[in-house]
C-alpha positions as a LaTeX table, in Angstrom:
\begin{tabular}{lrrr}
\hline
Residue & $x$ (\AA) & $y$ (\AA) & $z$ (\AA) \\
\hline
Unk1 & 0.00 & 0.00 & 0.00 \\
Unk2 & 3.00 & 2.61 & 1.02 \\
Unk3 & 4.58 & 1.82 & $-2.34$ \\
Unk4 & 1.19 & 2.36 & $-4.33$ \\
Unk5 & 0.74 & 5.88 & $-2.39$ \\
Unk6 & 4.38 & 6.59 & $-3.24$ \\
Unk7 & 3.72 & 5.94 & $-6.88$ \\
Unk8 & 0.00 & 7.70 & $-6.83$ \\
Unk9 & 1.76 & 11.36 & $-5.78$ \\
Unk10 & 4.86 & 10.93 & $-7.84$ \\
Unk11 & 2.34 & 10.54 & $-10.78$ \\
Unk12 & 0.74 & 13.92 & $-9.64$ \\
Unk13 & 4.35 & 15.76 & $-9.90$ \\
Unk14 & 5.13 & 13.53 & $-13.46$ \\
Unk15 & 1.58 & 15.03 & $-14.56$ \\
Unk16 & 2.39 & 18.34 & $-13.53$ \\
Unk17 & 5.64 & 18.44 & $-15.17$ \\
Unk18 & 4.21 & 17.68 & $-18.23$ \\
Unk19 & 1.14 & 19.92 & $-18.31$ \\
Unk20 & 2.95 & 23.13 & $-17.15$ \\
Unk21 & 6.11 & 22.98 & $-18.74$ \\
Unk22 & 6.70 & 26.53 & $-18.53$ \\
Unk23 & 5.74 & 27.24 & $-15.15$ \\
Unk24 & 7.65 & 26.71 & $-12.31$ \\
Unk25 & 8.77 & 23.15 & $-11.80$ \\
Unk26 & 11.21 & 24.01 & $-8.76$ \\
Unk27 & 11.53 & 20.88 & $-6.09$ \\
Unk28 & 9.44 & 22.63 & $-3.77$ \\
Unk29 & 7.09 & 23.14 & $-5.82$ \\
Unk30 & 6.58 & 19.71 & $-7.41$ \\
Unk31 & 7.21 & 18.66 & $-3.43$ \\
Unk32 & 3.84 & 20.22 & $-2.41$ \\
Unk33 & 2.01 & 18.75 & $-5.17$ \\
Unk34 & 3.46 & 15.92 & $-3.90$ \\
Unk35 & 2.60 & 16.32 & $-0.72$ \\
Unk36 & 6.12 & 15.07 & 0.47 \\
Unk37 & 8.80 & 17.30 & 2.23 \\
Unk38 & 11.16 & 18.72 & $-0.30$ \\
Unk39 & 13.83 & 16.08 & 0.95 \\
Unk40 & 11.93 & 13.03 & 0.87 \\
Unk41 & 10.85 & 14.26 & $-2.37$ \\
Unk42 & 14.31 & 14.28 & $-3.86$ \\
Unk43 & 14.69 & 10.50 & $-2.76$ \\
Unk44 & 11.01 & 9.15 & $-3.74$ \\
Unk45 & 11.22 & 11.16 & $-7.32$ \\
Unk46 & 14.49 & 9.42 & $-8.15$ \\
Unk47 & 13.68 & 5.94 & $-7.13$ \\
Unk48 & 10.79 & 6.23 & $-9.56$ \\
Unk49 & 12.07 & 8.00 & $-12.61$ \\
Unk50 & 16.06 & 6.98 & $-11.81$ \\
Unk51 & 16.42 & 10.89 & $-12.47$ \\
Unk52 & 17.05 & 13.58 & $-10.06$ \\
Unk53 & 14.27 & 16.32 & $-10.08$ \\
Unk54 & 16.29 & 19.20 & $-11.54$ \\
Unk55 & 17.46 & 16.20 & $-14.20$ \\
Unk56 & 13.94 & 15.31 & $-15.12$ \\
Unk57 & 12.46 & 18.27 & $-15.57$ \\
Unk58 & 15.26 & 19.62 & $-17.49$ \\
Unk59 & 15.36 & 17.35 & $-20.33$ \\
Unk60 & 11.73 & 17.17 & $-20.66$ \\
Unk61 & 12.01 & 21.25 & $-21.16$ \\
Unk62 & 14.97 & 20.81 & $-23.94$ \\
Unk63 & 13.22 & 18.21 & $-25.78$ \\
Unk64 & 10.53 & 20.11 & $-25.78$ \\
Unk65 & 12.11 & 23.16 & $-26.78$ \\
Unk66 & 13.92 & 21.09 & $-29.37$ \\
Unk67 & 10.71 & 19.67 & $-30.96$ \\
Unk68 & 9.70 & 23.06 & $-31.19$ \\
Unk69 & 13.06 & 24.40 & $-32.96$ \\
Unk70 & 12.56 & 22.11 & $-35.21$ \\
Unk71 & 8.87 & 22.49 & $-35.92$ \\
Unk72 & 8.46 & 26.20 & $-35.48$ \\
Unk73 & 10.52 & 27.73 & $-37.38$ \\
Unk74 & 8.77 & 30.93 & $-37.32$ \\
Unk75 & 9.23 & 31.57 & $-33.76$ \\
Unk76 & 12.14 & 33.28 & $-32.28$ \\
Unk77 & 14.60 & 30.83 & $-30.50$ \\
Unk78 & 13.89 & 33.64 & $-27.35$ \\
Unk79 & 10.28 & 32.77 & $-27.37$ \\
Unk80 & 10.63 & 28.97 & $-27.35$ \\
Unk81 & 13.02 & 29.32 & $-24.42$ \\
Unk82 & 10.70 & 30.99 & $-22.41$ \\
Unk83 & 7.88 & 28.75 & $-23.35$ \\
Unk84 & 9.82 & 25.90 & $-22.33$ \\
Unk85 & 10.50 & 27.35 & $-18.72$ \\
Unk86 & 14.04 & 29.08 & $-19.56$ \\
Unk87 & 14.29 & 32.33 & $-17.85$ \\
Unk88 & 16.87 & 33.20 & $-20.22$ \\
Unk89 & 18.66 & 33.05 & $-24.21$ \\
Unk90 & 21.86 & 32.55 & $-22.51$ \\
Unk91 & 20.77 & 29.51 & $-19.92$ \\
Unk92 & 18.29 & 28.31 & $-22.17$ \\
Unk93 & 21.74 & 28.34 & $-25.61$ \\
Unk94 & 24.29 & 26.49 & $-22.74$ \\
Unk95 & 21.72 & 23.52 & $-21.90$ \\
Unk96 & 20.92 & 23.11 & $-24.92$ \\
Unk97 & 24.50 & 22.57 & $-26.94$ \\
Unk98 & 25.41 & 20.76 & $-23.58$ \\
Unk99 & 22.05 & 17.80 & $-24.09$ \\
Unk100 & 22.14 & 18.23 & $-28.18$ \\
Unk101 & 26.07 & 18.95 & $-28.63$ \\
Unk102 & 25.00 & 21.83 & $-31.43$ \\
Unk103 & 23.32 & 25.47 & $-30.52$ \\
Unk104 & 19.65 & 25.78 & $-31.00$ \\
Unk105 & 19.88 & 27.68 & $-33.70$ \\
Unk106 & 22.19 & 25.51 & $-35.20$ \\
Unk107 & 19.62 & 22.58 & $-34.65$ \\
Unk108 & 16.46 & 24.11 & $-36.12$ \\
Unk109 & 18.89 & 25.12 & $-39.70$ \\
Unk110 & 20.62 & 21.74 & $-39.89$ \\
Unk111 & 19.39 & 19.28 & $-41.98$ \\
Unk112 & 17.13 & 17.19 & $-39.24$ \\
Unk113 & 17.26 & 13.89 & $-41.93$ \\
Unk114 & 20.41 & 13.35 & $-41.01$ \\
Unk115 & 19.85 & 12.92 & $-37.24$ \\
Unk116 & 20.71 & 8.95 & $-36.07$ \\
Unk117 & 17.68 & 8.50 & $-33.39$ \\
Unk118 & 18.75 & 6.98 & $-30.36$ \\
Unk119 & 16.45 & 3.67 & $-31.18$ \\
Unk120 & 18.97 & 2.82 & $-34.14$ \\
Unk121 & 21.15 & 0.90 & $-31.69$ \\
Unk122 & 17.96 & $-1.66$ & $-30.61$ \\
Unk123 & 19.24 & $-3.68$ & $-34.02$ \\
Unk124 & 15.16 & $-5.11$ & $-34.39$ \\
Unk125 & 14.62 & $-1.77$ & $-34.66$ \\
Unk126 & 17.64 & $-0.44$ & $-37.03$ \\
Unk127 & 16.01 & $-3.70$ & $-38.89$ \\
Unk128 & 12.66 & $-2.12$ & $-39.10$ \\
Unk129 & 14.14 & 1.60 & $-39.73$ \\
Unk130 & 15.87 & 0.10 & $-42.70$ \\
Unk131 & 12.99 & $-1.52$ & $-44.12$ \\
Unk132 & 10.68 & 1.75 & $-44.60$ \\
Unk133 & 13.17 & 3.76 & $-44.80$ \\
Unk134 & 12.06 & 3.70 & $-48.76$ \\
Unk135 & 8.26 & 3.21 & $-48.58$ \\
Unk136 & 5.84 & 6.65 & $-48.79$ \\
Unk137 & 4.64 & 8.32 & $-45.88$ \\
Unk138 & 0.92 & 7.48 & $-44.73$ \\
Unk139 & $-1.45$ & 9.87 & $-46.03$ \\
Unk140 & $-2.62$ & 12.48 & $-43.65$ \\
Unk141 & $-6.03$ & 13.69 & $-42.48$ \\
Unk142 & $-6.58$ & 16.67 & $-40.19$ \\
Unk143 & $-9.09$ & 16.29 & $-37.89$ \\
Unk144 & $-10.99$ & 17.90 & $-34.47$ \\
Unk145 & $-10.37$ & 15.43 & $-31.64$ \\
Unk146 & $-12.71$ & 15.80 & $-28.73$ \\
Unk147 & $-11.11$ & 15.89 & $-25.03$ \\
Unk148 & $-11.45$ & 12.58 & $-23.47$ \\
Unk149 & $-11.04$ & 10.77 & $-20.11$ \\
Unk150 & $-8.58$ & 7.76 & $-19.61$ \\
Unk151 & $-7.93$ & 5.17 & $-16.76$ \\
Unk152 & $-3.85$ & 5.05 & $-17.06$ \\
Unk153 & $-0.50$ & 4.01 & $-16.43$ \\
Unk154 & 2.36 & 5.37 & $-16.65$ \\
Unk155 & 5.74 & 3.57 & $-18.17$ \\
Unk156 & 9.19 & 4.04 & $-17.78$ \\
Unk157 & 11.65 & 3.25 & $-20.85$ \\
Unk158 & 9.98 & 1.74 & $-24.32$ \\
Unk159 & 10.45 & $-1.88$ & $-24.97$ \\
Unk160 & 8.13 & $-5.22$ & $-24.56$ \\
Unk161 & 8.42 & $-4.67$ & $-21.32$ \\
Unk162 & 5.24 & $-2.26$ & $-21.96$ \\
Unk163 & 3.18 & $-5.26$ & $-22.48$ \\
Unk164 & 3.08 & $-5.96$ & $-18.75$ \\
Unk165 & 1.73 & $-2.48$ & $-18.26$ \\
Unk166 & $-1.33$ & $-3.03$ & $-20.28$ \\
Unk167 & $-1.64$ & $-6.22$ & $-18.82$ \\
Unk168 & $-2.18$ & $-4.58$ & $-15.41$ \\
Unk169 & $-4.38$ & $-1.56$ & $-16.66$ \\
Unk170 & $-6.71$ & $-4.45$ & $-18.68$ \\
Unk171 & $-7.01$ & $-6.48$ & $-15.21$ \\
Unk172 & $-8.01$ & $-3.11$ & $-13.43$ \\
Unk173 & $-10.56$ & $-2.56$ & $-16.13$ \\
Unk174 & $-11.92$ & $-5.99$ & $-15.78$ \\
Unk175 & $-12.18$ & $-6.01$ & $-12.06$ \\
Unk176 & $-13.81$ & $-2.34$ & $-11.63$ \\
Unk177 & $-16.10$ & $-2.83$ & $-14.65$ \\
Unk178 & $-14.83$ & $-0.91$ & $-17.17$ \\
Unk179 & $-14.90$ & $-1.79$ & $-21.07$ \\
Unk180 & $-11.05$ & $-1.73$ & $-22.55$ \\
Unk181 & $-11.75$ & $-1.89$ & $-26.18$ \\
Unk182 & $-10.87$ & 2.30 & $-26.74$ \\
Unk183 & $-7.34$ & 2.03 & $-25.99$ \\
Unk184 & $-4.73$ & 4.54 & $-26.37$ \\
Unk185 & $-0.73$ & 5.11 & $-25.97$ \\
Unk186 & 0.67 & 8.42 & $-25.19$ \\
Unk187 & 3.89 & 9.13 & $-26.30$ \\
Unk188 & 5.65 & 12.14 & $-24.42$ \\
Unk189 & 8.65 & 11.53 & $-25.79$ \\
Unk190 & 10.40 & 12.49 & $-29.47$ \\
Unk191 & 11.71 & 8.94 & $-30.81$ \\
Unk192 & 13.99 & 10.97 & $-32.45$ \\
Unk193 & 16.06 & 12.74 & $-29.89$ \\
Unk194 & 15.05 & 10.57 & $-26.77$ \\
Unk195 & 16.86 & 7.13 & $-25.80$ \\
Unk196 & 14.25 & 3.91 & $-25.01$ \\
Unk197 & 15.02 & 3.87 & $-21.77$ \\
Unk198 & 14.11 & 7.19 & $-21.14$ \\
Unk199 & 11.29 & 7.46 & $-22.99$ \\
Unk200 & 7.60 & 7.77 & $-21.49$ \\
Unk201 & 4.60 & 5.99 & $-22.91$ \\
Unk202 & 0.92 & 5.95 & $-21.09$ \\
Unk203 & $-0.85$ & 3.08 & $-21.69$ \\
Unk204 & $-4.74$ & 4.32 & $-21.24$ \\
Unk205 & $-8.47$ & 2.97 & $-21.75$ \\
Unk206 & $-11.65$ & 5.59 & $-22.46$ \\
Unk207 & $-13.79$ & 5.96 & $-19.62$ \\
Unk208 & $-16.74$ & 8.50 & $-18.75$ \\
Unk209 & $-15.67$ & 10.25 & $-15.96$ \\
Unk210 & $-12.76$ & 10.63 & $-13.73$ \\
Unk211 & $-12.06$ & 7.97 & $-10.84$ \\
Unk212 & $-12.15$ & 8.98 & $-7.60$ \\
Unk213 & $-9.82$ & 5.65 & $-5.97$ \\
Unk214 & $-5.99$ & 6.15 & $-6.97$ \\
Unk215 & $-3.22$ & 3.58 & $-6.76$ \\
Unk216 & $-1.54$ & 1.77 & $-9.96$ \\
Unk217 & $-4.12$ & 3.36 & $-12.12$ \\
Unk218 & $-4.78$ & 7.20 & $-12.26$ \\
Unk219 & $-7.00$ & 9.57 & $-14.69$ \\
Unk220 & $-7.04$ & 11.98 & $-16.35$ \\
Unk221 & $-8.53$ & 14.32 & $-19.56$ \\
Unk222 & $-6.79$ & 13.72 & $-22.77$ \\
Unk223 & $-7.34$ & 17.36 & $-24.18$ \\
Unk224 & $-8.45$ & 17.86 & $-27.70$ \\
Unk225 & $-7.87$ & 19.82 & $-30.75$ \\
Unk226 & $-6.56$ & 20.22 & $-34.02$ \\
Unk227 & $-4.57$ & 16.60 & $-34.94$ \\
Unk228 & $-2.95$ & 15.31 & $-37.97$ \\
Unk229 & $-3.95$ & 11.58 & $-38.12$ \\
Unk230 & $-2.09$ & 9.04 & $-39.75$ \\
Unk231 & $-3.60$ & 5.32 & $-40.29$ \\
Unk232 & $-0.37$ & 3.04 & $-39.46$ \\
Unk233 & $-0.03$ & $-0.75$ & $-39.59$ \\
Unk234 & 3.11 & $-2.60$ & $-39.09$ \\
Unk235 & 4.24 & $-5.15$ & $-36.23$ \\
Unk236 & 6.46 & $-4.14$ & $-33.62$ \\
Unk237 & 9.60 & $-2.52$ & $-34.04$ \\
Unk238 & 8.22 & $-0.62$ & $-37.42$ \\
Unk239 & 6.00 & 2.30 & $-35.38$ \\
Unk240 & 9.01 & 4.15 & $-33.97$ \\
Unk241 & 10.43 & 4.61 & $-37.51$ \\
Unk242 & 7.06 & 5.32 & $-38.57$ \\
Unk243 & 6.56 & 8.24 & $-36.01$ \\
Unk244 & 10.01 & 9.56 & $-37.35$ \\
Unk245 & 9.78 & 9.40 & $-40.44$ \\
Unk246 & 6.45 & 11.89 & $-40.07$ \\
Unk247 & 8.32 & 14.20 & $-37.97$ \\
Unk248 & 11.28 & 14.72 & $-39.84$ \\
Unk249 & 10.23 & 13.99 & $-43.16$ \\
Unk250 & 6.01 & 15.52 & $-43.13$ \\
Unk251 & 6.03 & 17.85 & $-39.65$ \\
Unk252 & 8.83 & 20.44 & $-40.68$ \\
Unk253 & 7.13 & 21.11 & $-44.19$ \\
Unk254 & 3.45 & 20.98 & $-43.15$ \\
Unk255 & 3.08 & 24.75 & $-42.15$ \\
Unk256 & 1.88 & 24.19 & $-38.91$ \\
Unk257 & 3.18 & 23.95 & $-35.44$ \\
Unk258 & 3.43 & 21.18 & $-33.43$ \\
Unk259 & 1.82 & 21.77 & $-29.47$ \\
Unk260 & 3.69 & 20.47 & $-26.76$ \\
Unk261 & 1.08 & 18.22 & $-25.41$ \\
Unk262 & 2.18 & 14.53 & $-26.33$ \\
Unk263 & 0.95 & 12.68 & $-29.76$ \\
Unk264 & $-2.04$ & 10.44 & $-29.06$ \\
Unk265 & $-2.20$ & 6.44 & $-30.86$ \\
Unk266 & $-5.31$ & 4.92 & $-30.51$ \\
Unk267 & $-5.07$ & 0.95 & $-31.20$ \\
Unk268 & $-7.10$ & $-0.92$ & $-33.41$ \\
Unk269 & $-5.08$ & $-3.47$ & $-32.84$ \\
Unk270 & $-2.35$ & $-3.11$ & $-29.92$ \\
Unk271 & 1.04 & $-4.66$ & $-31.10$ \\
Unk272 & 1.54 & $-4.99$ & $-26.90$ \\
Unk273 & $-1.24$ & $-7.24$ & $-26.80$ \\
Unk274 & $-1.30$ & $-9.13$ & $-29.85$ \\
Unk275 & 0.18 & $-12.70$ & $-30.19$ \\
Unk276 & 1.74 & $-11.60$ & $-33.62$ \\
Unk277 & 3.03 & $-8.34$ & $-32.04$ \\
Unk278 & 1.14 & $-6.56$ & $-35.03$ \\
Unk279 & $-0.68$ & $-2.99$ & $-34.84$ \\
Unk280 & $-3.41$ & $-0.95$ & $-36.36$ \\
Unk281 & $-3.58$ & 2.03 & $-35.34$ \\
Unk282 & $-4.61$ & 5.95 & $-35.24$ \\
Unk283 & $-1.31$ & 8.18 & $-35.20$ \\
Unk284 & $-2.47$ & 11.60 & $-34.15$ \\
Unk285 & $-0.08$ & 14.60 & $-33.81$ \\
Unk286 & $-1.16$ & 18.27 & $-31.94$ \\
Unk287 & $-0.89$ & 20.78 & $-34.13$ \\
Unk288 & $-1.32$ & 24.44 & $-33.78$ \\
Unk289 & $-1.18$ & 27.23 & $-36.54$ \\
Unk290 & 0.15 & 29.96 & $-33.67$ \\
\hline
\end{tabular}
């Protein structure tokens, strides 16, 4: 039960984070949502996320401000830094080369084809990357999502290991009642620039209203919006090269912005939960024209 509480409020600061990514994200702060002291805060976060605090919410701010660099071109490199919770050009210009080893404004003029995502060294992967690395990209279709609710859970690192995640979340849904066949996986994190391990994914099921009991599985509203769907098929190890291949190749040319709210998949068939590890699925990105 303590380590279910633990992992109930360290969701609450992880959902913070990622909501309010230009607000103040100080340990104190993310401590009172929390509800923890600052310094048992610092220990609780870490054993969770196997990041410090400052660590965490730092590289969720540059790869969000990178995303943007990349797919905003119209907006001042000042402008994203503040967005992203950078107080300054100068703070913002020194984490950035430091995480991406090249300026920002070096980053959003460079030719982004050429970056070598971090999944290339899973060789299943580098398998799959090499395989569509000649086949069109999948049409497009813009479209008004509503906001939704979802039961979720929140994983650590992207891998089969995910499969044991929706395992859980289906057994919730079968023992509270709930129906599991709207599923959908968040993905917070750019394949592109971010490392498996550190990537997060939610694994979620529709339901009508928010639930009031927390523990393994929290809630909350996926908000809605302007999206650019893509229908995807493939079996696992071919969506992550997918998902690249429409933000490098489709994203930077489409004349919209991408929001920094995380891309939504909703299965049709869930390559987690399939016996052939294939998937059918809904690819939808945020967009923005501001």
């Amino acid at each position: 039960m303590r380590n279910l509480q633990q992992a109930s409020r360290i969701n609450d600061a992880l959902h913070y984070i990622h909501g309010n990514i230009n607000s103040d994200l100080s340990a104190k702060t993310l401590a009172g949502i929390a509800q923890y002291s600052e310094q048992h805060f610092h220990r609780i976060f870490y054993r969770y996320t196997q990041e410090t605090v400052n660590q965490f919410v730092r590289r969720t701010r540059l790869e969000t401000a990178a995303n943007q660099l990349m797919f905003a071109p119209a907006s001042p490199v000042v402008d994203i830094a503040h967005k992203c919770g950078f107080n300054s050009l100068a703070s913002f210009s020194h984490a950035f080369k430091k995480q991406f080893k090249v300026p920002p404004g070096k980053w959003r003029t460079h030719d982004n084809a050429l970056i070598q995502p971090p999944y290339l060294d899973n060789p299943e992967i580098a398998a799959a990357y090499l395989r569509l690395s000649d086949l069109p990209l999948a049409d497009v279709e813009f479209v008004q999502l509503d906001a939704c609710y979802i039961a979720y859970i929140r994983h650590l690192g992207y891998d089969r290991s995910i499969k044991k995640t929706w395992n859980i979340l289906l057994a919730w849904a079968n023992t509270e009642g709930y129906a599991h066949n709207d599923q959908f996986g968040l993905h917070h994190s750019n394949p592109t620039q971010t490392p498996l391990d550190k990537c997060h994914y939610v694994a979620g099921i529709e339901i009508d209203r928010l639930i009031n009991r927390r523990g393994t599985v929290h809630s909350m509203q996926i908000p809605g919006g302007l999206h650019a769907k893509f229908a995807l098929k493939g079996k696992y190890g071919e969506l992550l090269p997918s998902i690249s291949k429409i933000q490098q190749q489709w994203l930077p040319s489409c004349g919209l912005i991408a929001k920094t709210t995380p891309a939504i998949v909703k299965y049709q068939k869930n390559q987690f939960l399939e016996s052939d590890e294939t998937f059918a699925l809904s690819y939808y990105l945020p967009l923005s024209f501001y």
